[in-house]
PDB file of C-alpha atoms in Angstrom:
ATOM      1  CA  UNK A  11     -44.897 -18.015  92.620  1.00  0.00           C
ATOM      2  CA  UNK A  12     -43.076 -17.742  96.334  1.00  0.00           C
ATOM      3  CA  UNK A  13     -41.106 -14.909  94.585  1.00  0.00           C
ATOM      4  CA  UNK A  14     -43.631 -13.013  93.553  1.00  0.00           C
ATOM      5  CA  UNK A  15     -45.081 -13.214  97.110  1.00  0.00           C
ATOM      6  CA  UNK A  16     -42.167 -12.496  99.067  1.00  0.00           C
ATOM      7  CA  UNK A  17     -41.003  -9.544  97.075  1.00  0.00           C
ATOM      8  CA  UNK A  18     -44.329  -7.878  98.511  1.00  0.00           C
ATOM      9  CA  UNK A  19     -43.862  -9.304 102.216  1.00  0.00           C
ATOM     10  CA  UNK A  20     -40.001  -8.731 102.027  1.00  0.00           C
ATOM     11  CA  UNK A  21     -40.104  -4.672 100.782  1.00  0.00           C
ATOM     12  CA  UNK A  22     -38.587  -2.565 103.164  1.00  0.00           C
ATOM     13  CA  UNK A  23     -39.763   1.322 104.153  1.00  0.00           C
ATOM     14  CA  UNK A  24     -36.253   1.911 103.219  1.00  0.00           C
ATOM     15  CA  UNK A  25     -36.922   1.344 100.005  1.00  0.00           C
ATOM     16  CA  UNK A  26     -40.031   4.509  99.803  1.00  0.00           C
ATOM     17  CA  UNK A  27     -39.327   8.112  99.177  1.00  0.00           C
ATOM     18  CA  UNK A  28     -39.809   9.694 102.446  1.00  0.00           C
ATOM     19  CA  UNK A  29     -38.348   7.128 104.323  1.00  0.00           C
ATOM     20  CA  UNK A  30     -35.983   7.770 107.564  1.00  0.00           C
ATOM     21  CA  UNK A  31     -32.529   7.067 105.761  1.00  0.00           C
ATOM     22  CA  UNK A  32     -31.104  10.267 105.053  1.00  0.00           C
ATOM     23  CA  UNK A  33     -30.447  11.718 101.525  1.00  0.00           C
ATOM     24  CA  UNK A  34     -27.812  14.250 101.074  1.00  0.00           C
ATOM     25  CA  UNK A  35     -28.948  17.729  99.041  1.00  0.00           C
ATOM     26  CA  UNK A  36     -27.272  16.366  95.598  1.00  0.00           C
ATOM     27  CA  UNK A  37     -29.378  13.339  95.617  1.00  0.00           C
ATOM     28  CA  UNK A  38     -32.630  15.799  96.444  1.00  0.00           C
ATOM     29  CA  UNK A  39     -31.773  17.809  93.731  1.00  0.00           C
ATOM     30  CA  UNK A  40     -30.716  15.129  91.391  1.00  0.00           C
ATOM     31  CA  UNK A  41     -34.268  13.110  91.838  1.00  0.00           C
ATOM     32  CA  UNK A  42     -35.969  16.936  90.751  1.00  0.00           C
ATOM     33  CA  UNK A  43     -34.094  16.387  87.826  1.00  0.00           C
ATOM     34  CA  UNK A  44     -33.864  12.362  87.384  1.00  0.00           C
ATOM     35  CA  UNK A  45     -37.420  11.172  88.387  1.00  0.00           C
ATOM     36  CA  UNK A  46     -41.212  11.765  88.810  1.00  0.00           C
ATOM     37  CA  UNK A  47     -42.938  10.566  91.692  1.00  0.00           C
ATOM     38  CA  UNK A  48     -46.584   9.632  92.421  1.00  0.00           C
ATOM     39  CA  UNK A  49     -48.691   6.696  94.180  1.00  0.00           C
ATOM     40  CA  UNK A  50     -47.155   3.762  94.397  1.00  0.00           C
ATOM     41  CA  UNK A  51     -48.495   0.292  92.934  1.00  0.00           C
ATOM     42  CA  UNK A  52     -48.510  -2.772  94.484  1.00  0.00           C
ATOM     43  CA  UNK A  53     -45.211  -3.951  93.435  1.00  0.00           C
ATOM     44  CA  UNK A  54     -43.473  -0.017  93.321  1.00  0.00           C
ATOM     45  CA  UNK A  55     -41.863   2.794  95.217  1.00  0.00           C
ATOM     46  CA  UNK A  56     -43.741   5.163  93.146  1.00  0.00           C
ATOM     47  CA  UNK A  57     -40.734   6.621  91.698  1.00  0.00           C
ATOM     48  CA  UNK A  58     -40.161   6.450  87.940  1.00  0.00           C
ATOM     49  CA  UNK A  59     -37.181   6.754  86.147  1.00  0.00           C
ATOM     50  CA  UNK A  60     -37.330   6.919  82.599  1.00  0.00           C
ATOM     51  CA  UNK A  61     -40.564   6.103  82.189  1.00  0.00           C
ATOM     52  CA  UNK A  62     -40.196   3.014  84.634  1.00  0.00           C
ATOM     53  CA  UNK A  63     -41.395   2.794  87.827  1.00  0.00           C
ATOM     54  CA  UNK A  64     -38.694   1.257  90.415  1.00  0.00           C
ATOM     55  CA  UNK A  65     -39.735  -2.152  91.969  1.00  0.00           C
ATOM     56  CA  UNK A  66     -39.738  -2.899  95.612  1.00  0.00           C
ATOM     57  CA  UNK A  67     -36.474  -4.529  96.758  1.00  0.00           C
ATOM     58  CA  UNK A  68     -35.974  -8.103  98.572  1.00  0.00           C
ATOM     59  CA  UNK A  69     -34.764  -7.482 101.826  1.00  0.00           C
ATOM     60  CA  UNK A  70     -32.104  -9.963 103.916  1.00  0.00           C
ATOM     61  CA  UNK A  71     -35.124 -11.754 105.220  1.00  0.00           C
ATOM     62  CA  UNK A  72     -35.176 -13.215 101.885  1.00  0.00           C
ATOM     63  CA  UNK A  73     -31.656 -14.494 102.092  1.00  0.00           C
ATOM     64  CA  UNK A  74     -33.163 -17.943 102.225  1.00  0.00           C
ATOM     65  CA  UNK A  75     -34.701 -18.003  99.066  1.00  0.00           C
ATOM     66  CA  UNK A  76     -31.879 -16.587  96.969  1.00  0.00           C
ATOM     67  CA  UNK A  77     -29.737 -19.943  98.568  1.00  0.00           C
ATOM     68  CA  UNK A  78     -32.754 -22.168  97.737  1.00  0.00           C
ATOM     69  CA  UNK A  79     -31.633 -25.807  96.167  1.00  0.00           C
ATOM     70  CA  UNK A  80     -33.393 -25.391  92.870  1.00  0.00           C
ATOM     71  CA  UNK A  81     -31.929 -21.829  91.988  1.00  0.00           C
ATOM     72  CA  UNK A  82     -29.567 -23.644  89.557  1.00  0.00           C
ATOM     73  CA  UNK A  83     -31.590 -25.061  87.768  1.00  0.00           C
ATOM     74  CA  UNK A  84     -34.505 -22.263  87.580  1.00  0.00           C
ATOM     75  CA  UNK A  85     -31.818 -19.992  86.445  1.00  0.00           C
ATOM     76  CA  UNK A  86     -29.181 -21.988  84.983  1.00  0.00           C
ATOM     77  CA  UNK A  87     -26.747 -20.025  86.483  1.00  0.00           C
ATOM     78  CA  UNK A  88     -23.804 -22.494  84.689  1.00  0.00           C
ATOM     79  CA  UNK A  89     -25.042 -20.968  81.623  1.00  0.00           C
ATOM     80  CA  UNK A  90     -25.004 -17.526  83.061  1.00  0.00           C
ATOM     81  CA  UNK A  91     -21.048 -17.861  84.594  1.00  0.00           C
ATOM     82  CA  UNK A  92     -19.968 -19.700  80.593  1.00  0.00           C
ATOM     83  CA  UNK A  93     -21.607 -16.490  78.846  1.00  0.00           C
ATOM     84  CA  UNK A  94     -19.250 -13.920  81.201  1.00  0.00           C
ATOM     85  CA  UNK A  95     -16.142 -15.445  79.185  1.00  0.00           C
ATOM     86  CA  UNK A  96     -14.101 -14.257  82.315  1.00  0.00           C
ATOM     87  CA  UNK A  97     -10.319 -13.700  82.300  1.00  0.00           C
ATOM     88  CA  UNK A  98      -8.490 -15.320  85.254  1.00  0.00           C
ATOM     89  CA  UNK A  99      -6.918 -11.355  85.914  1.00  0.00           C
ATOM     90  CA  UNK A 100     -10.250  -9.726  85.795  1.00  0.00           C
ATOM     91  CA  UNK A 101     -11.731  -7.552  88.744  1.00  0.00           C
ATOM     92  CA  UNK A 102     -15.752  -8.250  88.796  1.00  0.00           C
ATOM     93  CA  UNK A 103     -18.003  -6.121  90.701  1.00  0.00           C
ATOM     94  CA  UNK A 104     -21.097  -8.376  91.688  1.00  0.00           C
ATOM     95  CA  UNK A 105     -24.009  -5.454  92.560  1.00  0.00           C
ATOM     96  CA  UNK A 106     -26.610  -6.576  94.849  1.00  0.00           C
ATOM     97  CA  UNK A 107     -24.337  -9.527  95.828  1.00  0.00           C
ATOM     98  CA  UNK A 108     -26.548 -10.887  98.644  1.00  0.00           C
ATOM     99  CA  UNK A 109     -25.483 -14.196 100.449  1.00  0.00           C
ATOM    100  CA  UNK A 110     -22.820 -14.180  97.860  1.00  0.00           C
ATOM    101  CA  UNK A 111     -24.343 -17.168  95.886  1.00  0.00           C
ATOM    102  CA  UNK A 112     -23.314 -15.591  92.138  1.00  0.00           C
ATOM    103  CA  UNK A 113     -20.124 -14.204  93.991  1.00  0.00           C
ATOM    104  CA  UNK A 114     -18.925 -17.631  95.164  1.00  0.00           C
ATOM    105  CA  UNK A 115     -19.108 -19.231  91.505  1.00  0.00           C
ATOM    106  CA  UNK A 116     -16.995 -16.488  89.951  1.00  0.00           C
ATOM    107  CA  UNK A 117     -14.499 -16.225  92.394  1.00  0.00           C
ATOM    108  CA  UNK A 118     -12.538 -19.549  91.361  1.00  0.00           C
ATOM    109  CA  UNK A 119     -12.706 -18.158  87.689  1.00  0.00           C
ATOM    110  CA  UNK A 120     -10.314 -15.414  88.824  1.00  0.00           C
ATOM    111  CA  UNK A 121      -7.628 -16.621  90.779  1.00  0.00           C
ATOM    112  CA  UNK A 122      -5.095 -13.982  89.588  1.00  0.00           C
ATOM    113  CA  UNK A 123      -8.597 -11.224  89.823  1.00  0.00           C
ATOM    114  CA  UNK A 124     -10.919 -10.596  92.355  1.00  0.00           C
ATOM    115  CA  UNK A 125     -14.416 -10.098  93.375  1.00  0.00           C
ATOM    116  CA  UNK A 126     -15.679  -6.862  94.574  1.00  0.00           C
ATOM    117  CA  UNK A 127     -19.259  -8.298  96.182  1.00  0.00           C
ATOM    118  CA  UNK A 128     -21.141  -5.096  96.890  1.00  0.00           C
ATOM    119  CA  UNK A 129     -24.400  -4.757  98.932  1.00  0.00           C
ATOM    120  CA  UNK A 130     -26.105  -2.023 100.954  1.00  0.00           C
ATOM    121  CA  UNK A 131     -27.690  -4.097 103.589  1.00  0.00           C
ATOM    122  CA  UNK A 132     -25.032  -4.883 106.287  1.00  0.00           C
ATOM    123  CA  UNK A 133     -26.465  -8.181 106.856  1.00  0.00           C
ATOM    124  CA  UNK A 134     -25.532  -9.276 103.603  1.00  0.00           C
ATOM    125  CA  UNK A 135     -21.979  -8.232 104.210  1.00  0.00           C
ATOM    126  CA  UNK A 136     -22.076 -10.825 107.188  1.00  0.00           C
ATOM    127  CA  UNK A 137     -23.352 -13.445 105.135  1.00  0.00           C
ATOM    128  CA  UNK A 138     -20.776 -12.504 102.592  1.00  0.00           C
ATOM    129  CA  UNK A 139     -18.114 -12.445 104.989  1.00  0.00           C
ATOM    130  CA  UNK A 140     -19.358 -15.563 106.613  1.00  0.00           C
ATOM    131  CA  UNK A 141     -19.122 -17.598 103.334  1.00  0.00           C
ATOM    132  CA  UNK A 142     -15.676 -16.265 102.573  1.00  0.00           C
ATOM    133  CA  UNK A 143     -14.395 -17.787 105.738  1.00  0.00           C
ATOM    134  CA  UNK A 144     -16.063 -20.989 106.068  1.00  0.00           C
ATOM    135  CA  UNK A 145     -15.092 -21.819 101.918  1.00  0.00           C
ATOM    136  CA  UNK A 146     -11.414 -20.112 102.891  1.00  0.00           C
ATOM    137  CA  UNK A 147     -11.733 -18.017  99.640  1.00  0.00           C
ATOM    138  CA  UNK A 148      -9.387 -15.375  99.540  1.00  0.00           C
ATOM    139  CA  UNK A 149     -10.409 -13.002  96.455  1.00  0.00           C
ATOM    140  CA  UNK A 150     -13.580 -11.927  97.615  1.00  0.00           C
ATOM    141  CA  UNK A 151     -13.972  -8.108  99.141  1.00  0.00           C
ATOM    142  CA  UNK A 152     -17.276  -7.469 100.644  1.00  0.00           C
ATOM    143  CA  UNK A 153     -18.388  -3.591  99.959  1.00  0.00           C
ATOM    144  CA  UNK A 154     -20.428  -2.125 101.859  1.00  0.00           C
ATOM    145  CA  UNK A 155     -22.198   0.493  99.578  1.00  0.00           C
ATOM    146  CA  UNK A 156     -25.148   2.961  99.719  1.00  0.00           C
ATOM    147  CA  UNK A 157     -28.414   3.496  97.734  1.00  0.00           C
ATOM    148  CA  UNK A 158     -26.417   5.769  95.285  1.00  0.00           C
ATOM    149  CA  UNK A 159     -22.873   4.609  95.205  1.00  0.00           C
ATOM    150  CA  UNK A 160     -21.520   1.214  95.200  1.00  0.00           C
ATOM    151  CA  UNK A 161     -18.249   2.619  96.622  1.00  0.00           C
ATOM    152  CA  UNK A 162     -16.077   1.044  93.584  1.00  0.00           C
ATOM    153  CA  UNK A 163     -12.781   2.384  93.006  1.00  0.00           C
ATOM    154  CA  UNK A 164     -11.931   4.541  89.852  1.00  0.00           C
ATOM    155  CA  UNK A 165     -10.974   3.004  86.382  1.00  0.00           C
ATOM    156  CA  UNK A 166     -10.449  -0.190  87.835  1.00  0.00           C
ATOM    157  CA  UNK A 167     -13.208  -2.632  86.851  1.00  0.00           C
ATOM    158  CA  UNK A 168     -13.024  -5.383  84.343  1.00  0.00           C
ATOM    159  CA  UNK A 169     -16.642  -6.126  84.626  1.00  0.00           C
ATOM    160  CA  UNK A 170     -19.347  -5.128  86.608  1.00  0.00           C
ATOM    161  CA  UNK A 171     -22.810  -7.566  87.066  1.00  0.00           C
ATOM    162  CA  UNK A 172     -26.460  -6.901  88.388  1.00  0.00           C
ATOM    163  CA  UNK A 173     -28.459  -9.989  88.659  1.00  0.00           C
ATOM    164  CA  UNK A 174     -32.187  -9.318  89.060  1.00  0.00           C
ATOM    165  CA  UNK A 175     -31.240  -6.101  90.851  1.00  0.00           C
ATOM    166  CA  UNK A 176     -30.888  -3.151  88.598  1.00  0.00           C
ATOM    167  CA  UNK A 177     -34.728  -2.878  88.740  1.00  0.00           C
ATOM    168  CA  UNK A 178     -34.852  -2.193  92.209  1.00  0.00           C
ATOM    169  CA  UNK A 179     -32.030   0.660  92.618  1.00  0.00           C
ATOM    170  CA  UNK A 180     -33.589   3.540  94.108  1.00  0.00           C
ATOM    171  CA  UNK A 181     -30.969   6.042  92.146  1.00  0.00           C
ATOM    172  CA  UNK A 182     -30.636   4.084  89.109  1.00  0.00           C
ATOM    173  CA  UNK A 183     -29.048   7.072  87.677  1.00  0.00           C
ATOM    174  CA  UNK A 184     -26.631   7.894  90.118  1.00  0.00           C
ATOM    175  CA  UNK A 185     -25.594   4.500  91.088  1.00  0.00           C
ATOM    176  CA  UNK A 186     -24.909   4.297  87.200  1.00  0.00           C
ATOM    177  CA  UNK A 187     -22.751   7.305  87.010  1.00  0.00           C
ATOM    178  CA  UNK A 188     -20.425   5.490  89.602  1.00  0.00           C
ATOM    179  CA  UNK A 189     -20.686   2.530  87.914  1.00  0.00           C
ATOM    180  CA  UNK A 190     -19.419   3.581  85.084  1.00  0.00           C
ATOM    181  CA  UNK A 191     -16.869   5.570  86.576  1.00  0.00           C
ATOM    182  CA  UNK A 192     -15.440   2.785  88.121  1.00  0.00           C
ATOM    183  CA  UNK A 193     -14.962   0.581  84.566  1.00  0.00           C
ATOM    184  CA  UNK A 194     -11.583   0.605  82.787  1.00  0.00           C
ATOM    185  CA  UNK A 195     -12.056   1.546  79.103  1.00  0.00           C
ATOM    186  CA  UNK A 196     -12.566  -1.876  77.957  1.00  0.00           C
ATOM    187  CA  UNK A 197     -14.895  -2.745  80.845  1.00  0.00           C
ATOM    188  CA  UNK A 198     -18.123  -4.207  80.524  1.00  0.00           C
ATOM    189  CA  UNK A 199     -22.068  -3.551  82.418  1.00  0.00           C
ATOM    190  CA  UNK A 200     -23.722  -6.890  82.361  1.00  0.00           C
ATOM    191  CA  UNK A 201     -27.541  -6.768  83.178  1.00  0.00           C
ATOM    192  CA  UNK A 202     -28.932 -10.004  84.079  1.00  0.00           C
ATOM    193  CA  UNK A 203     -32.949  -9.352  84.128  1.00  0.00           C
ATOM    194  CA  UNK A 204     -36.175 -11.489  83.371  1.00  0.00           C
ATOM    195  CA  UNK A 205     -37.495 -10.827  80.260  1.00  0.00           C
ATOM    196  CA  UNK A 206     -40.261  -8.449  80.447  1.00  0.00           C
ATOM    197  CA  UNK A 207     -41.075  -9.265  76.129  1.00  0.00           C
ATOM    198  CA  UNK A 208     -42.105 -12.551  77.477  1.00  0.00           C
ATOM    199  CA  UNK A 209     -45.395 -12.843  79.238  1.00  0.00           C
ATOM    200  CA  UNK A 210     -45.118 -16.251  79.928  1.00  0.00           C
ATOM    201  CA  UNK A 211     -42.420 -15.464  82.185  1.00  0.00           C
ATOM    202  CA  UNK A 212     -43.876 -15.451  85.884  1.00  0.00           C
ATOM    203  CA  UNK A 213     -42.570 -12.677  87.523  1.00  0.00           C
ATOM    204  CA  UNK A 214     -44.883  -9.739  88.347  1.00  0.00           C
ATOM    205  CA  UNK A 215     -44.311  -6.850  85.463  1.00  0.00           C
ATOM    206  CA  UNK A 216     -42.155  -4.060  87.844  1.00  0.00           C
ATOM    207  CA  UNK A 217     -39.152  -7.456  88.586  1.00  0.00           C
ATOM    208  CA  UNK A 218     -38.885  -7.167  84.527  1.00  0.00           C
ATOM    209  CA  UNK A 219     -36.796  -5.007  82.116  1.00  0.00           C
ATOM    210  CA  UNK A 220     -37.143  -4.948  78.215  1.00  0.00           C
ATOM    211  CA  UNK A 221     -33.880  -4.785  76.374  1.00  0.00           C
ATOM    212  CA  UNK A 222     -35.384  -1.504  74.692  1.00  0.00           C
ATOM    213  CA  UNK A 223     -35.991  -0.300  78.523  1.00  0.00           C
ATOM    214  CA  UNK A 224     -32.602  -1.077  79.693  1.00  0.00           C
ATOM    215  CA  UNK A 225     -30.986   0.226  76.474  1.00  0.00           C
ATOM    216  CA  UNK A 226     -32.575   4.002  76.517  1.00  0.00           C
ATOM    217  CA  UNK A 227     -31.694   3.989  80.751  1.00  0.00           C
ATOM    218  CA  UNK A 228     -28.143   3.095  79.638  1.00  0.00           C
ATOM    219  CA  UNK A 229     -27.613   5.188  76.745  1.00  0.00           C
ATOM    220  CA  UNK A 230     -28.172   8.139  79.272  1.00  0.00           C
ATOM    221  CA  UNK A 231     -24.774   7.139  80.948  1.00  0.00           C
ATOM    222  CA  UNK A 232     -22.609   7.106  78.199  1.00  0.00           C
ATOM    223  CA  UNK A 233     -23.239   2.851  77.221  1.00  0.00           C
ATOM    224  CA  UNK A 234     -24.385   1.361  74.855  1.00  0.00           C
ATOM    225  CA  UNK A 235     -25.913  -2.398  73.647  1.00  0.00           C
ATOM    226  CA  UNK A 236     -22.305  -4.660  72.415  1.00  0.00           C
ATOM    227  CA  UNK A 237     -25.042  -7.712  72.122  1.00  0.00           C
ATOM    228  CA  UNK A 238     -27.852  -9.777  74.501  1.00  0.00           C
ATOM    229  CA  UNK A 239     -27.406 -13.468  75.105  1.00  0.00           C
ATOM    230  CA  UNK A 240     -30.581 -15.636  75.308  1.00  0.00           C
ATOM    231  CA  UNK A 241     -29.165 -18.740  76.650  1.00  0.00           C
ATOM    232  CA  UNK A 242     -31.090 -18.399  79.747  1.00  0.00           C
ATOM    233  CA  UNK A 243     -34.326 -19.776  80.518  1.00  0.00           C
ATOM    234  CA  UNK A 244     -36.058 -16.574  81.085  1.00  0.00           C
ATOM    235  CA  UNK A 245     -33.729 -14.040  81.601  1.00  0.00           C
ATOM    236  CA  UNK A 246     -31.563 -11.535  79.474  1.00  0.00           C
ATOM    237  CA  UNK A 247     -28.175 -11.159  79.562  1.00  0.00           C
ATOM    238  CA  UNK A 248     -27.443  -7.965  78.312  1.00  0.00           C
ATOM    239  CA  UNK A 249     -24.002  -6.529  77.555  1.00  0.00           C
ATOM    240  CA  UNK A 250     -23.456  -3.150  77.817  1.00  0.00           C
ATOM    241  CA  UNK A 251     -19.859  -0.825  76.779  1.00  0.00           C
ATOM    242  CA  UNK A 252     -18.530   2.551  76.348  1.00  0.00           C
TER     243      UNK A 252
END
């Protein structure tokens, strides 16, 4: 239950429409056309996207919980890394890398690929950069990226992952539109979210996404469902293609 309590503490103003980072006029006019706004709930930025209302975001003062001991094993993410089936060429982009803590287990997967670790909160890039230095790992690239664009390079992209972050993108569509940009025809969108089908699953309602959710928000970029592995202990892993 810490998670569901820090999510609450940890949500930035950044995160609210109205807040002091700047938009440009494209993403004003796209959010006419993309999303509804109104009051926010507890958990929300009062901004819904397909029917969905977009969670609050986990800040870097939660760094310390996404390194916590017992992530492992809450998450199983061994499972999660067998399930990728990842080629040693392949170029990953991790989205909402954080302290790097998914990052750091696929990087040894690819030593003839690399990992494009992409986060919009410099202080993430620090602890990325940190851990790249002190583990001498040389196929990791920290990106620095924006609310809207993860700054990944055309065509190039064997497979890109969110891990409990999709919900919280405050342009889901746009930052989708570069996403998929960025894949090479074969590439694959991996969405690694808790299972909001299960209500057993103890994680407040808005840090959830339903296959059929996530299926109708990625059919509107041009992808659709290849297959969802349930190995995980609460979460989907959902495959997405052109």
């Amino acid at each position: 239950m810490y998670r569901l309590w820090l999510f609450s503490l940890l949500s930035l103003l950044a995160c609210r429409p109205g807040s002091s980072q700047q938009q440009t006029s494209a993403q004003t006019a796209d959010s006419t056309r993309y999303y509804q706004y109104q009051q926010a709930t507890r958990d929300g930025i009062g901004k819904r996207y397909m029917g969905r209302e977009i969670a609050q975001v986990m800040g870097h003062l939660g760094a310390s919980w996404l390194e916590r001991p017992e992530r492992e094993r809450e998450e199983r993410t061994d499972l999660l890394l067998k399930a990728l089936n990842l080629k040693p060429t392949d170029v990953v982009a991790d989205i909402g890398a954080g302290t790097g803590f998914f990052t750091f287990l696929m990087a040894p997967e690819l030593p003839k690929g690399r990992v494009l670790a992409v986060d919009i909160q410099p202080e993430m890039i620090q602890y990325l950069n940190e851990g790249k230095t002190k583990r001498n790992i040389s196929n990791i690239q920290p990106v620095l990226g924006t609310e809207s664009d993860p700054k990944l390079p055309a065509n190039t992209v064997d497979l890109v992952i969110m891990i409990d972050a999709y919900h919280e993108f405050s342009y889901p569509r746009e930052m989708m539109d570069h996403i998929v940009s960025s894949l090479k025809p074969s590439g694959r969108v991996v969405l690694v979210e808790y299972r909001a089908e299960d209500p057993n699953v103890p994680i407040k309602a808005l840090h959830k996404l339903s296959v059929a959710q996530a299926t109708k928000e990625m059919k509107a970029v041009g992808l659709r469902l290849l297959k969802n592995d349930s190995r995980l202990p609460q979460q989907h892993i959902m495959f997405f293609g052109k």
